């Protein structure tokens, strides 16, 4: 577990994701890697693609697939 602003980077097996301080998932554990960056953003890798990951769980970048990935990485509501 590595701190990342107001969330934590977690790893299970070979996948990574984000959780809030209470342990509630912010993203699913789908990332191959998450690098720490400043101001609430990190570079992350998913399926061989680089994306910018925000501490809220949102992703961005110039790639056209980022909107599809948003749904894929967002944890389901319980």
PDB file of C-alpha atoms in Angstrom:
ATOM      1  CA  UNK A   1       0.000   0.000   0.000  1.00  0.00           C
ATOM      2  CA  UNK A   2       1.401   3.382  -1.034  1.00  0.00           C
ATOM      3  CA  UNK A   3      -0.197   6.716  -0.102  1.00  0.00           C
ATOM      4  CA  UNK A   4      -1.424   8.803  -3.051  1.00  0.00           C
ATOM      5  CA  UNK A   5      -2.820  12.094  -1.737  1.00  0.00           C
ATOM      6  CA  UNK A   6      -6.267  11.283  -0.260  1.00  0.00           C
ATOM      7  CA  UNK A   7      -6.309   7.699  -1.544  1.00  0.00           C
ATOM      8  CA  UNK A   8      -4.000   4.701  -1.426  1.00  0.00           C
ATOM      9  CA  UNK A   9      -2.475   2.644  -4.219  1.00  0.00           C
ATOM     10  CA  UNK A  10      -3.044  -1.055  -3.552  1.00  0.00           C
ATOM     11  CA  UNK A  11      -1.856  -4.209  -5.257  1.00  0.00           C
ATOM     12  CA  UNK A  12      -3.447  -7.641  -5.368  1.00  0.00           C
ATOM     13  CA  UNK A  13      -1.519 -10.196  -7.360  1.00  0.00           C
ATOM     14  CA  UNK A  14      -0.311  -8.472 -10.497  1.00  0.00           C
ATOM     15  CA  UNK A  15      -3.009  -5.743 -10.600  1.00  0.00           C
ATOM     16  CA  UNK A  16      -3.260  -2.373  -8.873  1.00  0.00           C
ATOM     17  CA  UNK A  17      -6.011   0.096  -7.996  1.00  0.00           C
ATOM     18  CA  UNK A  18      -6.992   2.872  -5.599  1.00  0.00           C
ATOM     19  CA  UNK A  19      -8.857   2.767  -2.283  1.00  0.00           C
ATOM     20  CA  UNK A  20      -9.925   5.580   0.032  1.00  0.00           C
ATOM     21  CA  UNK A  21      -8.663   5.796   3.654  1.00  0.00           C
ATOM     22  CA  UNK A  22     -11.562   3.596   4.857  1.00  0.00           C
ATOM     23  CA  UNK A  23     -10.584   0.865   2.369  1.00  0.00           C
ATOM     24  CA  UNK A  24     -13.515   1.497  -0.001  1.00  0.00           C
ATOM     25  CA  UNK A  25     -12.482   0.958  -3.665  1.00  0.00           C
ATOM     26  CA  UNK A  26     -12.047   4.088  -5.758  1.00  0.00           C
ATOM     27  CA  UNK A  27     -11.133   2.009  -8.831  1.00  0.00           C
ATOM     28  CA  UNK A  28     -11.208  -1.663  -9.643  1.00  0.00           C
ATOM     29  CA  UNK A  29      -7.926  -3.560  -9.430  1.00  0.00           C
ATOM     30  CA  UNK A  30      -7.261  -3.495 -13.179  1.00  0.00           C
ATOM     31  CA  UNK A  31      -4.070  -1.456 -13.578  1.00  0.00           C
ATOM     32  CA  UNK A  32      -0.739  -3.030 -14.480  1.00  0.00           C
ATOM     33  CA  UNK A  33       1.102  -0.179 -12.751  1.00  0.00           C
ATOM     34  CA  UNK A  34       0.383   3.170 -11.104  1.00  0.00           C
ATOM     35  CA  UNK A  35       3.181   5.733 -10.737  1.00  0.00           C
ATOM     36  CA  UNK A  36       3.035   8.472  -8.127  1.00  0.00           C
ATOM     37  CA  UNK A  37       2.784  12.035  -9.415  1.00  0.00           C
ATOM     38  CA  UNK A  38       2.017  15.396  -7.869  1.00  0.00           C
ATOM     39  CA  UNK A  39      -1.257  17.297  -7.553  1.00  0.00           C
ATOM     40  CA  UNK A  40      -3.595  14.300  -7.425  1.00  0.00           C
ATOM     41  CA  UNK A  41      -2.604  12.694 -10.730  1.00  0.00           C
ATOM     42  CA  UNK A  42      -0.539   9.645 -11.593  1.00  0.00           C
ATOM     43  CA  UNK A  43       0.467   7.942 -14.790  1.00  0.00           C
ATOM     44  CA  UNK A  44      -1.017   4.454 -14.925  1.00  0.00           C
ATOM     45  CA  UNK A  45      -0.748   1.558 -17.340  1.00  0.00           C
ATOM     46  CA  UNK A  46      -3.685  -0.622 -18.320  1.00  0.00           C
ATOM     47  CA  UNK A  47      -3.599  -3.247 -21.071  1.00  0.00           C
ATOM     48  CA  UNK A  48      -0.347  -1.759 -22.385  1.00  0.00           C
ATOM     49  CA  UNK A  49      -1.767   1.788 -22.639  1.00  0.00           C
ATOM     50  CA  UNK A  50      -0.689   4.804 -20.601  1.00  0.00           C
ATOM     51  CA  UNK A  51      -3.418   6.935 -19.028  1.00  0.00           C
ATOM     52  CA  UNK A  52      -3.529   9.714 -16.467  1.00  0.00           C
ATOM     53  CA  UNK A  53      -5.294   8.586 -13.312  1.00  0.00           C
ATOM     54  CA  UNK A  54      -6.862  11.117 -10.941  1.00  0.00           C
ATOM     55  CA  UNK A  55      -7.232  10.366  -7.237  1.00  0.00           C
ATOM     56  CA  UNK A  56     -11.027  10.424  -7.745  1.00  0.00           C
ATOM     57  CA  UNK A  57     -10.678   7.373  -9.998  1.00  0.00           C
ATOM     58  CA  UNK A  58     -11.253   9.291 -13.203  1.00  0.00           C
ATOM     59  CA  UNK A  59      -8.879   8.857 -16.101  1.00  0.00           C
ATOM     60  CA  UNK A  60      -7.853  11.194 -18.853  1.00  0.00           C
ATOM     61  CA  UNK A  61      -5.502  11.622 -21.730  1.00  0.00           C
ATOM     62  CA  UNK A  62      -5.629  12.129 -25.441  1.00  0.00           C
ATOM     63  CA  UNK A  63      -6.446   8.499 -26.205  1.00  0.00           C
ATOM     64  CA  UNK A  64      -9.951   7.906 -27.637  1.00  0.00           C
ATOM     65  CA  UNK A  65     -10.573   4.834 -25.451  1.00  0.00           C
ATOM     66  CA  UNK A  66     -10.437   6.698 -22.107  1.00  0.00           C
ATOM     67  CA  UNK A  67     -14.239   7.041 -21.858  1.00  0.00           C
ATOM     68  CA  UNK A  68     -14.651   3.263 -22.293  1.00  0.00           C
ATOM     69  CA  UNK A  69     -12.011   2.644 -19.619  1.00  0.00           C
ATOM     70  CA  UNK A  70     -13.847   4.943 -17.181  1.00  0.00           C
ATOM     71  CA  UNK A  71     -16.722   2.452 -16.975  1.00  0.00           C
ATOM     72  CA  UNK A  72     -14.332  -0.494 -16.784  1.00  0.00           C
ATOM     73  CA  UNK A  73     -12.301   0.837 -13.834  1.00  0.00           C
ATOM     74  CA  UNK A  74     -15.145   2.292 -11.762  1.00  0.00           C
ATOM     75  CA  UNK A  75     -16.166  -0.080  -8.961  1.00  0.00           C
ATOM     76  CA  UNK A  76     -19.819  -1.088  -8.870  1.00  0.00           C
ATOM     77  CA  UNK A  77     -22.037   0.617  -6.305  1.00  0.00           C
ATOM     78  CA  UNK A  78     -22.999  -1.607  -3.380  1.00  0.00           C
TER      79      UNK A  78
END
